[in-house]
């Protein structure tokens, strides 16, 4: 398929695949469905807990896959070797703030095995360059859940209470955060730390410098040091438009460390999401570490100026008076010029082709 005949979604999907392949990621294909039990046990990992299910001929409950990462982790070899995989798949789920299931085209990558600073930095760079393929006006927001979890670890509160506070941080709800802290008996110092982290948002390097001056626990400082190493790597890569934003949070039952989310101008919802998910591997009985991200290509239909595909570059029209040999000669001429074409009768609907060749009676009058 030629680039000029592709939709915006097809073109960007192709370019992202080439980008990932250029960094050594291998294409990976998963099936359309999995046993429902996989999703039932990991509902909080899913973007939506609603799953389309059906009974297989053997009586087992199956589901059309709402997620790709779970399937990849389930089938990943647990041999200590690092696997770098990329994919382009259709998932089935209810989008956020929407009604009804949709087919969602999702492309992305996963690095599973050993995730050191280089591997994490490479994934972050590929996330930024994925956004850049979509639009030069993009923003990649990054955080590290270790910064917030280090602050919350100072308090004698349970997992449920931590999850509630993280949710409020994700909403940047300072009033709700203050009320919840007071209700839970959280210390004034921790409340102050959380409030300052919520409001610390801006370009990665300079915002890190501001946050490093805050009075934070040692574990939080270690997470900040990791973000500093990522910032240095992105600087060498020449990647820009990266912000530090601690409202980027994910479920700590699954995620740990680096988390990030990507946006492009013209699309109100996030178009990319990813992070470090060692805890998911542990929950699924696997060893090692993992990081990855997904790009939601279905969101591109919201992008102003998104291009629809030509059915062909040229259209050959004929009627009952046209000699078939004349049609063949016309199409072979187009083929020799390297053009794709479609042949149809005059009375049929005319697709939006760039060139029209008329071999009809009216054309010869």
mmCIF file of C-alpha atoms in Angstrom, residues 138-341:
data_model
loop_
_atom_site.group_PDB
_atom_site.id
_atom_site.type_symbol
_atom_site.label_atom_id
_atom_site.label_comp_id
_atom_site.label_asym_id
_atom_site.label_seq_id
_atom_site.Cartn_x
_atom_site.Cartn_y
_atom_site.Cartn_z
ATOM 1 C CA UNK A 138 2.730 16.861 21.478
ATOM 2 C CA UNK A 139 3.406 16.586 25.194
ATOM 3 C CA UNK A 140 4.711 13.549 27.067
ATOM 4 C CA UNK A 141 3.935 13.734 30.806
ATOM 5 C CA UNK A 142 6.152 11.562 32.995
ATOM 6 C CA UNK A 143 6.271 10.645 36.664
ATOM 7 C CA UNK A 144 7.529 7.935 38.972
ATOM 8 C CA UNK A 145 5.067 6.321 41.377
ATOM 9 C CA UNK A 146 7.987 5.773 43.736
ATOM 10 C CA UNK A 147 8.009 9.484 44.581
ATOM 11 C CA UNK A 148 4.424 9.450 45.873
ATOM 12 C CA UNK A 149 4.621 5.969 47.390
ATOM 13 C CA UNK A 150 7.728 7.066 49.322
ATOM 14 C CA UNK A 151 5.761 9.967 50.819
ATOM 15 C CA UNK A 152 2.733 7.796 51.656
ATOM 16 C CA UNK A 153 4.934 5.093 53.217
ATOM 17 C CA UNK A 154 5.593 7.515 56.076
ATOM 18 C CA UNK A 155 1.960 7.184 57.172
ATOM 19 C CA UNK A 156 0.242 4.214 58.952
ATOM 20 C CA UNK A 157 -2.539 3.922 56.358
ATOM 21 C CA UNK A 158 -3.813 0.937 54.387
ATOM 22 C CA UNK A 159 -3.699 0.134 50.671
ATOM 23 C CA UNK A 160 -7.265 1.312 50.146
ATOM 24 C CA UNK A 161 -6.542 4.673 51.716
ATOM 25 C CA UNK A 162 -3.350 5.032 49.656
ATOM 26 C CA UNK A 163 -5.343 4.276 46.504
ATOM 27 C CA UNK A 164 -7.878 6.967 47.398
ATOM 28 C CA UNK A 165 -5.161 9.571 47.968
ATOM 29 C CA UNK A 166 -3.454 8.627 44.691
ATOM 30 C CA UNK A 167 -6.770 8.992 42.881
ATOM 31 C CA UNK A 168 -7.136 12.522 44.258
ATOM 32 C CA UNK A 169 -3.562 13.317 43.229
ATOM 33 C CA UNK A 170 -4.426 12.053 39.725
ATOM 34 C CA UNK A 171 -7.364 14.481 39.660
ATOM 35 C CA UNK A 172 -5.193 17.316 41.049
ATOM 36 C CA UNK A 173 -7.970 17.783 43.594
ATOM 37 C CA UNK A 174 -6.195 19.736 46.324
ATOM 38 C CA UNK A 175 -9.350 20.373 48.376
ATOM 39 C CA UNK A 176 -10.410 16.739 48.217
ATOM 40 C CA UNK A 177 -6.862 15.669 49.061
ATOM 41 C CA UNK A 178 -6.778 17.925 52.131
ATOM 42 C CA UNK A 179 -10.159 16.626 53.332
ATOM 43 C CA UNK A 180 -9.139 12.980 52.823
ATOM 44 C CA UNK A 181 -5.829 13.490 54.632
ATOM 45 C CA UNK A 182 -7.634 15.078 57.575
ATOM 46 C CA UNK A 183 -10.143 12.226 57.688
ATOM 47 C CA UNK A 184 -7.365 9.617 57.648
ATOM 48 C CA UNK A 185 -5.248 11.407 60.238
ATOM 49 C CA UNK A 186 -2.387 12.001 57.796
ATOM 50 C CA UNK A 187 0.324 14.243 59.230
ATOM 51 C CA UNK A 188 0.610 17.907 58.256
ATOM 52 C CA UNK A 189 4.077 17.218 56.781
ATOM 53 C CA UNK A 190 2.762 14.534 54.437
ATOM 54 C CA UNK A 191 -0.169 16.746 53.417
ATOM 55 C CA UNK A 192 2.256 19.545 52.594
ATOM 56 C CA UNK A 193 4.496 17.206 50.596
ATOM 57 C CA UNK A 194 1.563 15.840 48.574
ATOM 58 C CA UNK A 195 0.221 19.326 47.847
ATOM 59 C CA UNK A 196 3.614 20.528 46.612
ATOM 60 C CA UNK A 197 4.022 17.474 44.372
ATOM 61 C CA UNK A 198 0.535 17.934 42.900
ATOM 62 C CA UNK A 199 1.322 21.527 41.940
ATOM 63 C CA UNK A 200 4.833 20.749 40.648
ATOM 64 C CA UNK A 201 4.238 20.466 36.904
ATOM 65 C CA UNK A 202 6.303 21.691 33.973
ATOM 66 C CA UNK A 203 9.304 20.952 31.736
ATOM 67 C CA UNK A 204 11.059 17.847 33.034
ATOM 68 C CA UNK A 205 14.548 19.147 33.789
ATOM 69 C CA UNK A 206 13.658 22.459 35.446
ATOM 70 C CA UNK A 207 10.733 21.002 37.392
ATOM 71 C CA UNK A 208 12.966 18.224 38.697
ATOM 72 C CA UNK A 209 15.353 20.865 40.007
ATOM 73 C CA UNK A 210 12.491 22.499 41.932
ATOM 74 C CA UNK A 211 11.216 19.211 43.340
ATOM 75 C CA UNK A 212 14.710 18.158 44.432
ATOM 76 C CA UNK A 213 14.741 21.128 46.822
ATOM 77 C CA UNK A 214 11.670 19.797 48.681
ATOM 78 C CA UNK A 215 11.881 17.960 51.999
ATOM 79 C CA UNK A 216 11.165 14.395 50.808
ATOM 80 C CA UNK A 217 11.877 10.890 52.185
ATOM 81 C CA UNK A 218 14.927 9.016 50.938
ATOM 82 C CA UNK A 219 12.885 6.536 48.883
ATOM 83 C CA UNK A 220 11.218 9.446 47.080
ATOM 84 C CA UNK A 221 14.632 10.968 46.407
ATOM 85 C CA UNK A 222 15.825 7.697 44.878
ATOM 86 C CA UNK A 223 12.859 7.783 42.491
ATOM 87 C CA UNK A 224 13.678 11.402 41.622
ATOM 88 C CA UNK A 225 17.256 10.348 40.849
ATOM 89 C CA UNK A 226 15.855 7.817 38.378
ATOM 90 C CA UNK A 227 13.809 10.547 36.694
ATOM 91 C CA UNK A 228 16.950 12.691 36.490
ATOM 92 C CA UNK A 229 18.763 9.880 34.661
ATOM 93 C CA UNK A 230 15.825 9.620 32.229
ATOM 94 C CA UNK A 231 15.937 13.392 31.677
ATOM 95 C CA UNK A 232 19.654 13.232 30.891
ATOM 96 C CA UNK A 233 19.106 10.414 28.381
ATOM 97 C CA UNK A 234 16.267 12.258 26.652
ATOM 98 C CA UNK A 235 18.550 15.281 26.363
ATOM 99 C CA UNK A 236 21.138 13.190 24.518
ATOM 100 C CA UNK A 237 18.408 11.736 22.289
ATOM 101 C CA UNK A 238 17.337 15.296 21.468
ATOM 102 C CA UNK A 239 13.780 14.654 22.635
ATOM 103 C CA UNK A 240 11.740 17.643 23.784
ATOM 104 C CA UNK A 241 8.188 18.426 24.953
ATOM 105 C CA UNK A 242 8.518 16.230 28.043
ATOM 106 C CA UNK A 243 6.914 17.413 31.278
ATOM 107 C CA UNK A 244 7.101 16.211 34.873
ATOM 108 C CA UNK A 245 3.595 15.726 36.239
ATOM 109 C CA UNK A 246 2.924 13.730 39.417
ATOM 110 C CA UNK A 247 -0.774 13.466 38.576
ATOM 111 C CA UNK A 248 0.229 10.674 36.176
ATOM 112 C CA UNK A 249 -0.519 7.774 38.503
ATOM 113 C CA UNK A 250 -1.440 4.116 38.014
ATOM 114 C CA UNK A 251 -2.518 1.262 40.275
ATOM 115 C CA UNK A 252 0.468 0.337 42.457
ATOM 116 C CA UNK A 253 -0.734 -3.283 42.583
ATOM 117 C CA UNK A 254 0.548 -3.484 39.004
ATOM 118 C CA UNK A 255 2.782 -0.503 38.297
ATOM 119 C CA UNK A 256 6.028 0.611 39.873
ATOM 120 C CA UNK A 257 8.543 3.256 38.918
ATOM 121 C CA UNK A 258 8.291 5.215 35.701
ATOM 122 C CA UNK A 259 4.803 6.026 34.335
ATOM 123 C CA UNK A 260 3.910 8.309 31.439
ATOM 124 C CA UNK A 261 1.056 9.572 29.301
ATOM 125 C CA UNK A 262 1.073 11.312 25.906
ATOM 126 C CA UNK A 263 -1.126 13.958 24.297
ATOM 127 C CA UNK A 264 -1.251 15.690 20.924
ATOM 128 C CA UNK A 265 -2.955 18.969 20.048
ATOM 129 C CA UNK A 266 -6.433 18.475 18.671
ATOM 130 C CA UNK A 267 -7.246 15.301 20.623
ATOM 131 C CA UNK A 268 -8.706 15.944 24.093
ATOM 132 C CA UNK A 269 -7.987 12.487 25.492
ATOM 133 C CA UNK A 270 -4.593 10.911 26.052
ATOM 134 C CA UNK A 271 -3.410 9.048 22.961
ATOM 135 C CA UNK A 272 -0.503 7.173 24.598
ATOM 136 C CA UNK A 273 -0.092 5.523 27.998
ATOM 137 C CA UNK A 274 2.620 3.392 29.506
ATOM 138 C CA UNK A 275 4.927 2.635 32.362
ATOM 139 C CA UNK A 276 6.897 0.143 34.358
ATOM 140 C CA UNK A 277 4.832 -2.878 35.444
ATOM 141 C CA UNK A 278 7.125 -5.296 37.302
ATOM 142 C CA UNK A 279 4.324 -5.935 39.790
ATOM 143 C CA UNK A 280 2.103 -7.360 37.025
ATOM 144 C CA UNK A 281 4.781 -9.936 36.192
ATOM 145 C CA UNK A 282 4.992 -10.887 39.860
ATOM 146 C CA UNK A 283 1.207 -11.278 40.114
ATOM 147 C CA UNK A 284 1.245 -13.555 37.069
ATOM 148 C CA UNK A 285 4.003 -15.761 38.474
ATOM 149 C CA UNK A 286 6.747 -14.444 36.175
ATOM 150 C CA UNK A 287 10.244 -13.270 37.028
ATOM 151 C CA UNK A 288 11.970 -10.131 35.829
ATOM 152 C CA UNK A 289 10.938 -6.592 34.985
ATOM 153 C CA UNK A 290 8.805 -4.960 32.316
ATOM 154 C CA UNK A 291 8.009 -1.619 30.708
ATOM 155 C CA UNK A 292 5.933 -0.652 27.713
ATOM 156 C CA UNK A 293 3.303 1.604 26.238
ATOM 157 C CA UNK A 294 0.307 1.625 23.912
ATOM 158 C CA UNK A 295 -0.771 4.174 21.302
ATOM 159 C CA UNK A 296 -4.526 4.383 20.727
ATOM 160 C CA UNK A 297 -4.762 4.914 16.986
ATOM 161 C CA UNK A 298 -8.556 5.088 16.991
ATOM 162 C CA UNK A 299 -8.200 8.534 18.606
ATOM 163 C CA UNK A 300 -6.745 9.843 15.334
ATOM 164 C CA UNK A 301 -10.222 10.129 13.842
ATOM 165 C CA UNK A 302 -10.651 13.148 16.166
ATOM 166 C CA UNK A 303 -7.602 14.847 14.699
ATOM 167 C CA UNK A 304 -8.503 17.841 12.550
ATOM 168 C CA UNK A 305 -7.397 17.279 8.964
ATOM 169 C CA UNK A 306 -7.123 13.507 9.351
ATOM 170 C CA UNK A 307 -6.878 12.034 5.899
ATOM 171 C CA UNK A 308 -9.166 9.384 4.461
ATOM 172 C CA UNK A 309 -7.758 6.962 1.920
ATOM 173 C CA UNK A 310 -8.292 7.144 -1.809
ATOM 174 C CA UNK A 311 -9.716 3.850 -3.043
ATOM 175 C CA UNK A 312 -7.172 4.194 -5.824
ATOM 176 C CA UNK A 313 -5.032 6.902 -7.389
ATOM 177 C CA UNK A 314 -6.845 6.688 -10.730
ATOM 178 C CA UNK A 315 -10.369 5.806 -11.786
ATOM 179 C CA UNK A 316 -11.164 4.278 -15.172
ATOM 180 C CA UNK A 317 -14.792 4.724 -16.244
ATOM 181 C CA UNK A 318 -16.435 2.723 -19.052
ATOM 182 C CA UNK A 319 -19.891 1.856 -20.403
ATOM 183 C CA UNK A 320 -21.521 -0.606 -22.793
ATOM 184 C CA UNK A 321 -19.903 1.054 -25.804
ATOM 185 C CA UNK A 322 -16.332 0.654 -24.545
ATOM 186 C CA UNK A 323 -14.067 -1.967 -26.107
ATOM 187 C CA UNK A 324 -12.613 -4.192 -23.301
ATOM 188 C CA UNK A 325 -9.218 -4.059 -25.016
ATOM 189 C CA UNK A 326 -9.284 -0.269 -24.701
ATOM 190 C CA UNK A 327 -9.845 -0.675 -20.937
ATOM 191 C CA UNK A 328 -6.905 -3.076 -20.696
ATOM 192 C CA UNK A 329 -4.616 -0.682 -22.591
ATOM 193 C CA UNK A 330 -5.651 2.204 -20.310
ATOM 194 C CA UNK A 331 -5.047 0.222 -17.107
ATOM 195 C CA UNK A 332 -1.669 -1.077 -18.310
ATOM 196 C CA UNK A 333 -0.627 2.509 -19.053
ATOM 197 C CA UNK A 334 -1.588 3.489 -15.518
ATOM 198 C CA UNK A 335 0.259 0.482 -14.113
ATOM 199 C CA UNK A 336 3.396 1.431 -16.067
ATOM 200 C CA UNK A 337 3.178 4.897 -14.485
ATOM 201 C CA UNK A 338 3.171 3.260 -11.047
ATOM 202 C CA UNK A 339 -0.418 4.281 -10.249
ATOM 203 C CA UNK A 340 -3.041 2.222 -8.483
ATOM 204 C CA UNK A 341 -6.407 2.221 -10.204
#
